[in-house]
PDB file of C-alpha atoms in Angstrom:
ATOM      1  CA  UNK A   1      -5.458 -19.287   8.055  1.00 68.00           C
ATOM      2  CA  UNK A   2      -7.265 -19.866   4.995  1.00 73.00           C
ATOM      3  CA  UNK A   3     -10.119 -21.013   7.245  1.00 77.00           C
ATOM      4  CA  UNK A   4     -10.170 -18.026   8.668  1.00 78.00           C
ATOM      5  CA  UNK A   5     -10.797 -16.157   5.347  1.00 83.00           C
ATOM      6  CA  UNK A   6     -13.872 -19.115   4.752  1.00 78.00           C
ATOM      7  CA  UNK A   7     -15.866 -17.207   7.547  1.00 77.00           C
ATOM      8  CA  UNK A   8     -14.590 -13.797   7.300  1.00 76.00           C
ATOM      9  CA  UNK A   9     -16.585 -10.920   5.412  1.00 82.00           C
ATOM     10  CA  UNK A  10     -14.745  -7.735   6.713  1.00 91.00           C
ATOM     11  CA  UNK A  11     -11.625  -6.933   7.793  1.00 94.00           C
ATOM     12  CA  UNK A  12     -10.368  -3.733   9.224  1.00 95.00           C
ATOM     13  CA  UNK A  13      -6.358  -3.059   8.843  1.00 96.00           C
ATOM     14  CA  UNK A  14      -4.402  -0.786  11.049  1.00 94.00           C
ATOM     15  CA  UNK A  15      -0.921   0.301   9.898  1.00 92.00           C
ATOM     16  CA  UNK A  16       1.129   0.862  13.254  1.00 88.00           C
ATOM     17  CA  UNK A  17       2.485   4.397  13.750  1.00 79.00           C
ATOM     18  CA  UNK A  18       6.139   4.630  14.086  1.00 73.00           C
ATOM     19  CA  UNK A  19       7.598   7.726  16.522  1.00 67.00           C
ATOM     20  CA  UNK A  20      10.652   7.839  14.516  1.00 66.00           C
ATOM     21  CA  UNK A  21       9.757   7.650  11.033  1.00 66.00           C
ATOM     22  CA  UNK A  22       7.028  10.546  12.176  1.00 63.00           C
ATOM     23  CA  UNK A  23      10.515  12.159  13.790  1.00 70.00           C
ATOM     24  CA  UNK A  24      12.901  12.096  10.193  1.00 63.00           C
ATOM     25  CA  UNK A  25       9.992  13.370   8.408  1.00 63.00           C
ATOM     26  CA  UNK A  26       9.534  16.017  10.512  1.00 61.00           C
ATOM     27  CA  UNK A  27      13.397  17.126  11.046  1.00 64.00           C
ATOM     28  CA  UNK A  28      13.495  16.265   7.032  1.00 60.00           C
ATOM     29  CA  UNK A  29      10.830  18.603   6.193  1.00 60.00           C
ATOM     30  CA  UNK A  30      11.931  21.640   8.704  1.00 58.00           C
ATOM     31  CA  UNK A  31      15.841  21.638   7.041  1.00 59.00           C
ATOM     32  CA  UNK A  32      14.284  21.431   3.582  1.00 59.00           C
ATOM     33  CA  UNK A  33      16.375  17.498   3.416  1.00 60.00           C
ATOM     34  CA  UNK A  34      14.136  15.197   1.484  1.00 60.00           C
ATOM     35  CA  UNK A  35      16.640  12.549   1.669  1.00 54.00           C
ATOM     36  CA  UNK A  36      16.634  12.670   5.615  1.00 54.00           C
ATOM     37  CA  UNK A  37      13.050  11.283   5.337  1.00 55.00           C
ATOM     38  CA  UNK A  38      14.527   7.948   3.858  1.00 58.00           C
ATOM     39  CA  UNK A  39      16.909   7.647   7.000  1.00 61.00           C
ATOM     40  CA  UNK A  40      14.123   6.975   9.228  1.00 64.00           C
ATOM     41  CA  UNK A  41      12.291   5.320   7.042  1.00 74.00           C
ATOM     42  CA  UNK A  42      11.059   1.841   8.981  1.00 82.00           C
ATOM     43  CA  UNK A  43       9.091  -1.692   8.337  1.00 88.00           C
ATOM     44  CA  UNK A  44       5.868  -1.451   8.106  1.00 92.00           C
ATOM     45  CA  UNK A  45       3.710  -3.142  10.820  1.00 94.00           C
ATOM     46  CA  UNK A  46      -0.274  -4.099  10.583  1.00 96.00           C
ATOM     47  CA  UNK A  47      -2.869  -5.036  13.135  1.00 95.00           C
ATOM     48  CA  UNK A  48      -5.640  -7.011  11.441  1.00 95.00           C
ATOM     49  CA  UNK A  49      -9.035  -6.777  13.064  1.00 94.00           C
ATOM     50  CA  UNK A  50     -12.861  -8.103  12.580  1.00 87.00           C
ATOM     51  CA  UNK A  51     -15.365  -5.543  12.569  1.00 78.00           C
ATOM     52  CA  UNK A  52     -16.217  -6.221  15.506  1.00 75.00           C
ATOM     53  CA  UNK A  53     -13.005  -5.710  17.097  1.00 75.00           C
ATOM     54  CA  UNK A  54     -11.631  -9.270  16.881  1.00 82.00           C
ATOM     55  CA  UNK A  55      -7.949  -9.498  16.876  1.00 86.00           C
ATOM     56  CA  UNK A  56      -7.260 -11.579  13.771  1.00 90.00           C
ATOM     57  CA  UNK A  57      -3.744 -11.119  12.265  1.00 94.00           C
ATOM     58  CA  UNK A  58      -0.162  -9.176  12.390  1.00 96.00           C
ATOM     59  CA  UNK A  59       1.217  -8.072   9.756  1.00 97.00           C
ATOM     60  CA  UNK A  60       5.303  -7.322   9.720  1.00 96.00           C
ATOM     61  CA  UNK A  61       7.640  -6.220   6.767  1.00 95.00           C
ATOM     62  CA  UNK A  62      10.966  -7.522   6.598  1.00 95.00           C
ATOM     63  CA  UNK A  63      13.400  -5.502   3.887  1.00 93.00           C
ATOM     64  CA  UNK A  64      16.586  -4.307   3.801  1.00 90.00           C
ATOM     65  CA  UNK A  65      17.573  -0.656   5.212  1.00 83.00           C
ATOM     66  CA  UNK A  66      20.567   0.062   3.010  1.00 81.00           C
ATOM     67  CA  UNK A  67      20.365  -2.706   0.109  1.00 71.00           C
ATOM     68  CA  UNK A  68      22.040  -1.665  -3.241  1.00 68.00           C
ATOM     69  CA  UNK A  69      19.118  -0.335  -5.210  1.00 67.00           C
ATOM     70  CA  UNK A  70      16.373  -2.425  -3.403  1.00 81.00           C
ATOM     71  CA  UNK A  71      16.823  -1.038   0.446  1.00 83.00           C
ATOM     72  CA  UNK A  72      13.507   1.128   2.203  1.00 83.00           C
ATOM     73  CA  UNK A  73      15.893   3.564   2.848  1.00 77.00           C
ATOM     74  CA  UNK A  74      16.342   5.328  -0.964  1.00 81.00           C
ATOM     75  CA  UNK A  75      13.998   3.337  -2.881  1.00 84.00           C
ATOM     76  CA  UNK A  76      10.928   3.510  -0.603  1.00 83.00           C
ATOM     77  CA  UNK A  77       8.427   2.707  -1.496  1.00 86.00           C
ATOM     78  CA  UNK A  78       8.761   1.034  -4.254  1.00 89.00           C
ATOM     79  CA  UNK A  79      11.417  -1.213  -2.415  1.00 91.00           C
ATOM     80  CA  UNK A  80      11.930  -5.313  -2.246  1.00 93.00           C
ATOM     81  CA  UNK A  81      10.030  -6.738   0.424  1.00 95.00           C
ATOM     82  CA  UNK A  82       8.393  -9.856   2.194  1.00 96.00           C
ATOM     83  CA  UNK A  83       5.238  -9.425   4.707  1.00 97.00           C
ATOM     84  CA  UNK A  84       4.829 -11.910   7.245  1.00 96.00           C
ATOM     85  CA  UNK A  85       1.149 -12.348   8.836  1.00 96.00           C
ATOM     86  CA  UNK A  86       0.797 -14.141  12.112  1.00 95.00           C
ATOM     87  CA  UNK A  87      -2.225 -15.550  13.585  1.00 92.00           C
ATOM     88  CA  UNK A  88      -2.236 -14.557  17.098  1.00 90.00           C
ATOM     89  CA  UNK A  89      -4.673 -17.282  18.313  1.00 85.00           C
ATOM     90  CA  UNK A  90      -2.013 -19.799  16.823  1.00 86.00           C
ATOM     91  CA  UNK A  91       1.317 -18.738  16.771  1.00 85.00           C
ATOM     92  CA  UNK A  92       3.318 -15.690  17.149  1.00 84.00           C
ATOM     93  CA  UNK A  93       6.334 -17.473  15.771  1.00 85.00           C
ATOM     94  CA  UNK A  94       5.216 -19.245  12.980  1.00 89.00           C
ATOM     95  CA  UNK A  95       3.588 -17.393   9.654  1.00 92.00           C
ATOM     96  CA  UNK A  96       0.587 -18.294   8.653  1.00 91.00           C
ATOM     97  CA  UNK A  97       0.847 -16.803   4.750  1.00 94.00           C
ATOM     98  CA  UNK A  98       4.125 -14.515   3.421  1.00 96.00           C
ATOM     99  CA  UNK A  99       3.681 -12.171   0.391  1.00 97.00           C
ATOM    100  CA  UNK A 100       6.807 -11.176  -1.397  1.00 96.00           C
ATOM    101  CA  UNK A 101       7.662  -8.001  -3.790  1.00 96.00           C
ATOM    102  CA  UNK A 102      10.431  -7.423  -5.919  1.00 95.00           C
ATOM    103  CA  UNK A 103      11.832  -4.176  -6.299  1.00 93.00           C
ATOM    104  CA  UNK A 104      10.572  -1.978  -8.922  1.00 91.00           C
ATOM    105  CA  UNK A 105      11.324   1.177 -10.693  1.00 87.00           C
ATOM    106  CA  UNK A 106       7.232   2.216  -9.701  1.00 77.00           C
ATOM    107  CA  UNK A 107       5.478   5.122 -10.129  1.00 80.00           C
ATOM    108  CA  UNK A 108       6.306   5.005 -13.893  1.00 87.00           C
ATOM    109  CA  UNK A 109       4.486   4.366 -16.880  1.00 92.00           C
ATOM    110  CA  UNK A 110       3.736   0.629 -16.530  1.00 94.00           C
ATOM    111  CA  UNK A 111       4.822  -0.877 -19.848  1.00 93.00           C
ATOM    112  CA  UNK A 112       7.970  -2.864 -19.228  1.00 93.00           C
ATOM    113  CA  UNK A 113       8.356  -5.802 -16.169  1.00 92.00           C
ATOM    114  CA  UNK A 114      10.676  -3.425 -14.116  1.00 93.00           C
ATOM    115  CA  UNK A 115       7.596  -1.066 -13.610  1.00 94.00           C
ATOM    116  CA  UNK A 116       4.958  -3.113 -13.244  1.00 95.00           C
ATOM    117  CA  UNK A 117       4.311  -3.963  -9.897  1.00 95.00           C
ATOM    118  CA  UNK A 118       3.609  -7.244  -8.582  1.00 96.00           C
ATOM    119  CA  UNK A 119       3.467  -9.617  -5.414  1.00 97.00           C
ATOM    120  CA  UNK A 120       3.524 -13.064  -5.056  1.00 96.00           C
ATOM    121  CA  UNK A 121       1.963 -15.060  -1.958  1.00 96.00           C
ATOM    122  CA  UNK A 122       2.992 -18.393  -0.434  1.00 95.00           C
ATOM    123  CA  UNK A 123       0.920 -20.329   2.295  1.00 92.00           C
ATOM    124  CA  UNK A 124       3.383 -21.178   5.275  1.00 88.00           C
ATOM    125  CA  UNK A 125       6.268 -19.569   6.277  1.00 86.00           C
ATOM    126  CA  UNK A 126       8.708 -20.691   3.676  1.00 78.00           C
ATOM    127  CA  UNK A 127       8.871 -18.358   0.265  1.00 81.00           C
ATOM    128  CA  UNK A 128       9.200 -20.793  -3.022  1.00 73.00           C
ATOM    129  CA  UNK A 129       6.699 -23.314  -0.928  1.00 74.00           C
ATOM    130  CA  UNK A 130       3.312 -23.766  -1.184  1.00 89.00           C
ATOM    131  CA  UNK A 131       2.278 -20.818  -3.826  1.00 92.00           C
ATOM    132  CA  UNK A 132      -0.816 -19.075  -3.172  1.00 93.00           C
ATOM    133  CA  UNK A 133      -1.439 -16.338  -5.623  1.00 95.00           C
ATOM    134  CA  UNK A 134       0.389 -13.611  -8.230  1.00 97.00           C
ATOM    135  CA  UNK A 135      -0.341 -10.567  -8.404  1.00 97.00           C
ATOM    136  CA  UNK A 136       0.400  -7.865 -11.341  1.00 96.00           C
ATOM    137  CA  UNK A 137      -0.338  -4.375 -12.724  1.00 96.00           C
ATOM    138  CA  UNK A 138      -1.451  -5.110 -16.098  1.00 96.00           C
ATOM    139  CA  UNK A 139       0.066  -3.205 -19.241  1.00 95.00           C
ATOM    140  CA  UNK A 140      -0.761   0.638 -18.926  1.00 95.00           C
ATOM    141  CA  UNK A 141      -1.841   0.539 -15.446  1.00 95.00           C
ATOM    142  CA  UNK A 142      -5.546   0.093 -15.796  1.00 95.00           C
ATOM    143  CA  UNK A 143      -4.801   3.274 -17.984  1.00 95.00           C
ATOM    144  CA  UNK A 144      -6.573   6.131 -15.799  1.00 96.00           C
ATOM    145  CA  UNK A 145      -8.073   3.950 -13.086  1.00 96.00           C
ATOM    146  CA  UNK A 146      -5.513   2.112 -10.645  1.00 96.00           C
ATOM    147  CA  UNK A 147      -5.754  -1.574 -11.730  1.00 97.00           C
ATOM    148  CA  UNK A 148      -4.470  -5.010 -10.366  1.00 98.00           C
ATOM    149  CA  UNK A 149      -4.906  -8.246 -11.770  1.00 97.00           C
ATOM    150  CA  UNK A 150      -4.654 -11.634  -9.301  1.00 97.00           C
ATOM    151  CA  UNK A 151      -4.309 -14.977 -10.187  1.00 96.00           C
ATOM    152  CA  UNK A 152      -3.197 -18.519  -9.333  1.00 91.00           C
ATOM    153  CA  UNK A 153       0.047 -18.392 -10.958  1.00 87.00           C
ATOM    154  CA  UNK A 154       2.758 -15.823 -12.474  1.00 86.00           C
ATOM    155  CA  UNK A 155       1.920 -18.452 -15.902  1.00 81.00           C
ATOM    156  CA  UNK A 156      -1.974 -17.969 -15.942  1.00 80.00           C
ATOM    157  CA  UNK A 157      -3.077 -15.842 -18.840  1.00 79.00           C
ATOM    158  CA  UNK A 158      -6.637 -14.992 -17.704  1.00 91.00           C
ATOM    159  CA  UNK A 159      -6.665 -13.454 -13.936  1.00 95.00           C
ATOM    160  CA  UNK A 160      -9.786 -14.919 -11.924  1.00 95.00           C
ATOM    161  CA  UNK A 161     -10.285 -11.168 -10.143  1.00 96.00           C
ATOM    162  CA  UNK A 162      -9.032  -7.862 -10.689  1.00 97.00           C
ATOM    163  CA  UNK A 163      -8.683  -5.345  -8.167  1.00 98.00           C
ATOM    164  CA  UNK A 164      -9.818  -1.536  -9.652  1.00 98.00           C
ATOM    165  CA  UNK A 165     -10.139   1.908  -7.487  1.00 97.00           C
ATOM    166  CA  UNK A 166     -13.364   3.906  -8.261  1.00 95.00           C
ATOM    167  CA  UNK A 167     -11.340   7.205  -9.029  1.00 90.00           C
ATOM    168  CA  UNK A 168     -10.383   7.961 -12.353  1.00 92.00           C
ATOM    169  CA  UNK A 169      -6.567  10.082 -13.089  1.00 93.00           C
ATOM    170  CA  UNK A 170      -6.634  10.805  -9.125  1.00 91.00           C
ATOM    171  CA  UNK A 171      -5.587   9.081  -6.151  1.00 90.00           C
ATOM    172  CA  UNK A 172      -4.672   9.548  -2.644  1.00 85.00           C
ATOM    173  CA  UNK A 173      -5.325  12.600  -0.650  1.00 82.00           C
ATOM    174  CA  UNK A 174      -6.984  12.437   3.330  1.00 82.00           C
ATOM    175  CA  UNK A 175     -10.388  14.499   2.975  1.00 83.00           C
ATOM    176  CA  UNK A 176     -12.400  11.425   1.725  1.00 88.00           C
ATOM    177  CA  UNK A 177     -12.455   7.469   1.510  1.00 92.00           C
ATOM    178  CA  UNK A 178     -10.814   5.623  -1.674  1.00 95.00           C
ATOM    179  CA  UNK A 179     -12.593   2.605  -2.646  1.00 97.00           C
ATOM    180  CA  UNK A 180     -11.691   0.047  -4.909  1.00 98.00           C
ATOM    181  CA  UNK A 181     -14.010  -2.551  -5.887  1.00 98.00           C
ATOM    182  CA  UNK A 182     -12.876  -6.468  -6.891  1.00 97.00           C
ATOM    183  CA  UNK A 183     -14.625  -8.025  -9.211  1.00 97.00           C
ATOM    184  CA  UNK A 184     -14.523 -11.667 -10.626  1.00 94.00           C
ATOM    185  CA  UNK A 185     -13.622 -12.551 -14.209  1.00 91.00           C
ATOM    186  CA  UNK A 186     -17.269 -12.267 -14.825  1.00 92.00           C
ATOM    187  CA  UNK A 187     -17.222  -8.780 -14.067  1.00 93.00           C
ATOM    188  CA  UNK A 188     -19.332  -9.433 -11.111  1.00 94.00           C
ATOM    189  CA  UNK A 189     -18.751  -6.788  -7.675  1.00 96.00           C
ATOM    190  CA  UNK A 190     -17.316  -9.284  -5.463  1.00 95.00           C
ATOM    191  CA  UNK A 191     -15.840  -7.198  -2.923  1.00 95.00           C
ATOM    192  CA  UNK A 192     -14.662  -4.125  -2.264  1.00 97.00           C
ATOM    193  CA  UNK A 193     -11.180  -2.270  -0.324  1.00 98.00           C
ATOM    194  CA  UNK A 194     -11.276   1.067   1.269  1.00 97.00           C
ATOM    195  CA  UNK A 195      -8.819   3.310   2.503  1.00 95.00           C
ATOM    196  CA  UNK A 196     -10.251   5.385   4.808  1.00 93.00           C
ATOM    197  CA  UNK A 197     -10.321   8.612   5.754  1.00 89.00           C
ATOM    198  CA  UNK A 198      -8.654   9.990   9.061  1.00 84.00           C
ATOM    199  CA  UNK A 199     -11.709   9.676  11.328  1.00 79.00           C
ATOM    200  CA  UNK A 200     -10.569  12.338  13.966  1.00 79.00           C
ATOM    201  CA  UNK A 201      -8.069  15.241  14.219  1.00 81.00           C
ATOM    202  CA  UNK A 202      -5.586  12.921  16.021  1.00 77.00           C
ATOM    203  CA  UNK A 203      -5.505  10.567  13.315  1.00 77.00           C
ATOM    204  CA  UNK A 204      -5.221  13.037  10.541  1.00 75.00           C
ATOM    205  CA  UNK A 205      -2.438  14.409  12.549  1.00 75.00           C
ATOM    206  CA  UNK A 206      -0.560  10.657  12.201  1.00 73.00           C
ATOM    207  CA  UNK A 207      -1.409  10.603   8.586  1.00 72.00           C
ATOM    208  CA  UNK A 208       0.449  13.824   8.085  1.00 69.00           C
ATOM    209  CA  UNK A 209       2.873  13.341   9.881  1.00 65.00           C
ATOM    210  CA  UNK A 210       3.778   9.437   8.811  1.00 67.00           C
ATOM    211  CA  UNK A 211       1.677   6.646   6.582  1.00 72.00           C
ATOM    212  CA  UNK A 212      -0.026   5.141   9.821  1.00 79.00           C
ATOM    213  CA  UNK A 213      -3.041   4.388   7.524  1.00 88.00           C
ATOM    214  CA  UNK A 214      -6.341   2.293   8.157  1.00 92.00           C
ATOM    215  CA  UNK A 215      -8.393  -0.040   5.513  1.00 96.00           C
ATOM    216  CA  UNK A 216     -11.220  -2.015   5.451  1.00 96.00           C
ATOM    217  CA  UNK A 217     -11.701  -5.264   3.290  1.00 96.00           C
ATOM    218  CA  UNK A 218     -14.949  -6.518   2.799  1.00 95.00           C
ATOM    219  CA  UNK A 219     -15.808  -9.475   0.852  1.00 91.00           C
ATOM    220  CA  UNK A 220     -19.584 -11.082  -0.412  1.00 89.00           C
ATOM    221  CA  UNK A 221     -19.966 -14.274   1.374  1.00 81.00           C
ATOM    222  CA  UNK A 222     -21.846 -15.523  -1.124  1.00 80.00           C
ATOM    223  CA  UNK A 223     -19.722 -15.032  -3.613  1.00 80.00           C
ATOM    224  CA  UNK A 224     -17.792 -18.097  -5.295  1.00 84.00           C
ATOM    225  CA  UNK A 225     -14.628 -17.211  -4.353  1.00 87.00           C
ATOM    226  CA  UNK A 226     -12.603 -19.656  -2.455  1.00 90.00           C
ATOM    227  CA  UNK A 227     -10.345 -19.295   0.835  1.00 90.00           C
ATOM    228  CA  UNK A 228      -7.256 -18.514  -1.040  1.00 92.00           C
ATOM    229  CA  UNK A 229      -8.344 -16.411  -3.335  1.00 93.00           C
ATOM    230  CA  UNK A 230      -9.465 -14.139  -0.701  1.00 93.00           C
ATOM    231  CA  UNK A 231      -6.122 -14.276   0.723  1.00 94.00           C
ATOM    232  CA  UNK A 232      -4.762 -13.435  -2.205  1.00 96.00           C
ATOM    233  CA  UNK A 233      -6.976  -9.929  -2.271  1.00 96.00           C
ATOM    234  CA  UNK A 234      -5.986  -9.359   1.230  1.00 96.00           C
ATOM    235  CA  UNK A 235      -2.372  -9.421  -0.092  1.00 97.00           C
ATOM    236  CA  UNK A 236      -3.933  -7.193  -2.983  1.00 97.00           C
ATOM    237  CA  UNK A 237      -4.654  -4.534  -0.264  1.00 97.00           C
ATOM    238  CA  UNK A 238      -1.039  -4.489   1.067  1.00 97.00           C
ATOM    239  CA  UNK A 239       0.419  -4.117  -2.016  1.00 97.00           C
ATOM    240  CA  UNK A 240      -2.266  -1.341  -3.074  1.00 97.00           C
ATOM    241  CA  UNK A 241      -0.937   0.220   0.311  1.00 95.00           C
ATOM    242  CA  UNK A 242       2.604   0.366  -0.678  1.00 94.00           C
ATOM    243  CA  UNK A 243       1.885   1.840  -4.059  1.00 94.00           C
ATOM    244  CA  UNK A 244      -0.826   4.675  -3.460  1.00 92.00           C
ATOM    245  CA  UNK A 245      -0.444   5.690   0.524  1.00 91.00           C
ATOM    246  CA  UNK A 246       3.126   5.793   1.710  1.00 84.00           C
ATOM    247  CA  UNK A 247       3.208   9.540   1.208  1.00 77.00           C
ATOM    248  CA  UNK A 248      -0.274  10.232   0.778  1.00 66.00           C
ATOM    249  CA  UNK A 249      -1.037  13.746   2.539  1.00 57.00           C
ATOM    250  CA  UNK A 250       2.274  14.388   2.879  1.00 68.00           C
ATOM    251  CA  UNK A 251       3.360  17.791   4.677  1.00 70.00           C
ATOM    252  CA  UNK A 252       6.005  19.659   4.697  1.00 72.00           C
ATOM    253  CA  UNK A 253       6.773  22.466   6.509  1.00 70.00           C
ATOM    254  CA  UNK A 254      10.188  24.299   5.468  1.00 67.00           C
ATOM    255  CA  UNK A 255      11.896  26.084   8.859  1.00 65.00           C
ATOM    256  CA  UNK A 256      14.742  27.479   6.298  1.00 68.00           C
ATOM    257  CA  UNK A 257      12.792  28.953   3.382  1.00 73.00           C
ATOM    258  CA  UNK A 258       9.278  29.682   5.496  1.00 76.00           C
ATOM    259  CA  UNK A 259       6.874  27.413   3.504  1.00 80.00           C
ATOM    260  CA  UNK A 260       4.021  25.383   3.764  1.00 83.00           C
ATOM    261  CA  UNK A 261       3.450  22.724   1.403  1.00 80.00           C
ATOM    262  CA  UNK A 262       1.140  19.599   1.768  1.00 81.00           C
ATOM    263  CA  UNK A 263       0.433  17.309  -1.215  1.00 82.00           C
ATOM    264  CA  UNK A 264      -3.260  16.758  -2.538  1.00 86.00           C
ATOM    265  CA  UNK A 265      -3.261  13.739  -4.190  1.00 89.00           C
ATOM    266  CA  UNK A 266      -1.350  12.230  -7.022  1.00 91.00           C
ATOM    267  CA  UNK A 267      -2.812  12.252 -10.129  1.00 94.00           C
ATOM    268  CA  UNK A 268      -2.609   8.799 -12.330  1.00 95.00           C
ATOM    269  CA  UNK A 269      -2.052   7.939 -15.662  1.00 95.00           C
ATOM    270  CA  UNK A 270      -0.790   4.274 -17.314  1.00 95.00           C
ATOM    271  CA  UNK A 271       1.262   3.610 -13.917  1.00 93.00           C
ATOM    272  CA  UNK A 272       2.100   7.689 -13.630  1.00 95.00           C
ATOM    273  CA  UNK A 273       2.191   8.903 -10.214  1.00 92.00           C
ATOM    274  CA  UNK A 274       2.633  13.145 -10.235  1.00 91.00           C
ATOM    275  CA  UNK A 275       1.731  14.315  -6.974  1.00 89.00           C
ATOM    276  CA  UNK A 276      -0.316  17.354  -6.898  1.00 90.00           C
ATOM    277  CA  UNK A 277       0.390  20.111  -4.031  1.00 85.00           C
ATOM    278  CA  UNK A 278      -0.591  23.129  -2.746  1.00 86.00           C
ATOM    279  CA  UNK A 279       1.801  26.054  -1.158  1.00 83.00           C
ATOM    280  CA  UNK A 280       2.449  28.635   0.659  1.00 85.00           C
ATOM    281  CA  UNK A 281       5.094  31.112   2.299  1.00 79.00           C
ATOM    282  CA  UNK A 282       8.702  30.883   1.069  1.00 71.00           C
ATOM    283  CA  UNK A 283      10.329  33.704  -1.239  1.00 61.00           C
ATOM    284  CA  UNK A 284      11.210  33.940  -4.626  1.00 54.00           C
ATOM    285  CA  UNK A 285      14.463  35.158  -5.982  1.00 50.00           C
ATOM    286  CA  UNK A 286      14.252  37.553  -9.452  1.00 44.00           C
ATOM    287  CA  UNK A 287      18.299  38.822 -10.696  1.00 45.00           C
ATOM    288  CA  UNK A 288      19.155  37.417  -7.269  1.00 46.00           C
ATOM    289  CA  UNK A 289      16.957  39.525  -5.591  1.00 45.00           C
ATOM    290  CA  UNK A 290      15.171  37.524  -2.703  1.00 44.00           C
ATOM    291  CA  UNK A 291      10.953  38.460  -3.044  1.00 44.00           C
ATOM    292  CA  UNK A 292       8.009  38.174  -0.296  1.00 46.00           C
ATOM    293  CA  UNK A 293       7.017  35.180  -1.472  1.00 43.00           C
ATOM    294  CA  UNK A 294       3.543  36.913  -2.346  1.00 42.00           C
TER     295      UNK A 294
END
């Protein structure tokens, strides 16, 4: 695998859509049940491509539905996890790399070690093997820029890249691409990910209606990066995937009360995730008098 990174300069990663996750969030939505969403809330799957259509990896979560405080079901998605990536031309059986997550509170101000995210890679298939990479949100966040930090070990003091979107107190939202560039600890441009944007009707349509989204990882080949540190910022994109665009876009249309809501963006501060959304419809109730909504 880590050959593979050697002589790779883009990647292009496709989250699978999922029927029934698309299926809760709609029923969810229409009966004005947020935690209905949760129910059909599945494992993430990825198809890894070249650019030039090469059919590279697969990319499958494993977590618990129902675990006690740590299940996808009511802590998504800031839920324990492992990712397992396959090489197709190799072995469908056997992974080639696994990245593991801890559960976290997320979404929080990102002082303390239960909020600050973080992932840890392992080449093989076998977790507490061969260690790859750590990853980490540093203290504060990256304060109003989304920031992550990646180095060879949890023990390392100095991280050899860090991992920083372009935005500043906003993320998420589908009418444009979000980039964030990796640089080395030289504060060289190294690399950059991008989420991007729905690139037709029927894929903003997926979007909305589940987190089916699509990134691109490009890399400097002349950089002096090695193998597995590009593995580890591929892992870095995964994990920037779980914390920014699980809901991103999110839409909600409310059968009981008549309302139309669809979130923005979130806005970001320290590790703060607020999501910002617009309205409209419903009704408004003064002394228990129901209103037009107007």
């Amino acid at each position: 695998m880590l050959d593979t990174f050697a002589e790779t300069s883009k990647l292009i990663i496709k989250q699978k859509f999922e029927p029934l996750e698309a299926l809760a969030n709609a029923a969810a939505n229409a009966l004005d049940m947020d935690a209905l969403g949760g129910l059909g809330e599945t494992a993430n799957k990825y198809d890894v491509f070249t650019d030039d259509g090469g059919d590279k990896f697969r990319v499958i979560e494993t977590s618990e539905y129902c675990g006690c405080c740590t299940g996808r079901a009511c802590c998504r998605p800031n839920h324990k996890l492992q990712l397992h990536v396959y090489e197709p031309a190799k072995s469908d059986t056997t992974e080639a790399m696994v990245m593991d997550r801890p559960c976290k509170c997320g979404q929080c101000c990102a002082i303390f070690d239960i909020c600050r995210q973080e992932m840890t890679i392992f080449e093989g298939p076998e977790i507490n093997g061969n260690k790859m990479g750590y990853i980490k949100q540093p203290i504060l966040g990256g304060f109003l820029s989304p920031t992550l930090e990646i180095m060879d070990r949890e023990e390392d003091d100095e991280p050899y890249a860090t991992i920083k979107a372009n935005a500043v107190c906003c993320i998420g939202g589908l009418c444009c691409d979000h980039t964030f560039e990796v640089t080395d600890k030289g504060g060289t441009v190294v690399g950059k990910i991008v989420k991007t944007k729905p690139s037709d009707l029927g894929q903003f349509a997926k979007e909305l209606a589940s987190d089916a989204d699509v990134f691109a990882l490009e890399l400097n080949q002349n950089s002096h990066l090695t193998a597995q540190q590009k593995a580890n910022i591929f892992a870095g994109l995964h994990l920037i995937d779980y914390m920014f665009f699980e809901n991103e876009g999110e839409l909600k249309l409310d059968a009981v009360n008549q309302e139309c809501e669809i979130k923005c963006c979130d806005m970001y501060c320290c590790g703060c995730l607020v999501p910002c959304k617009c309205s409209c419809g419903g009704s408004s109730d003064e002394d228990g008098e129901g209103g037009d909504g107007e």
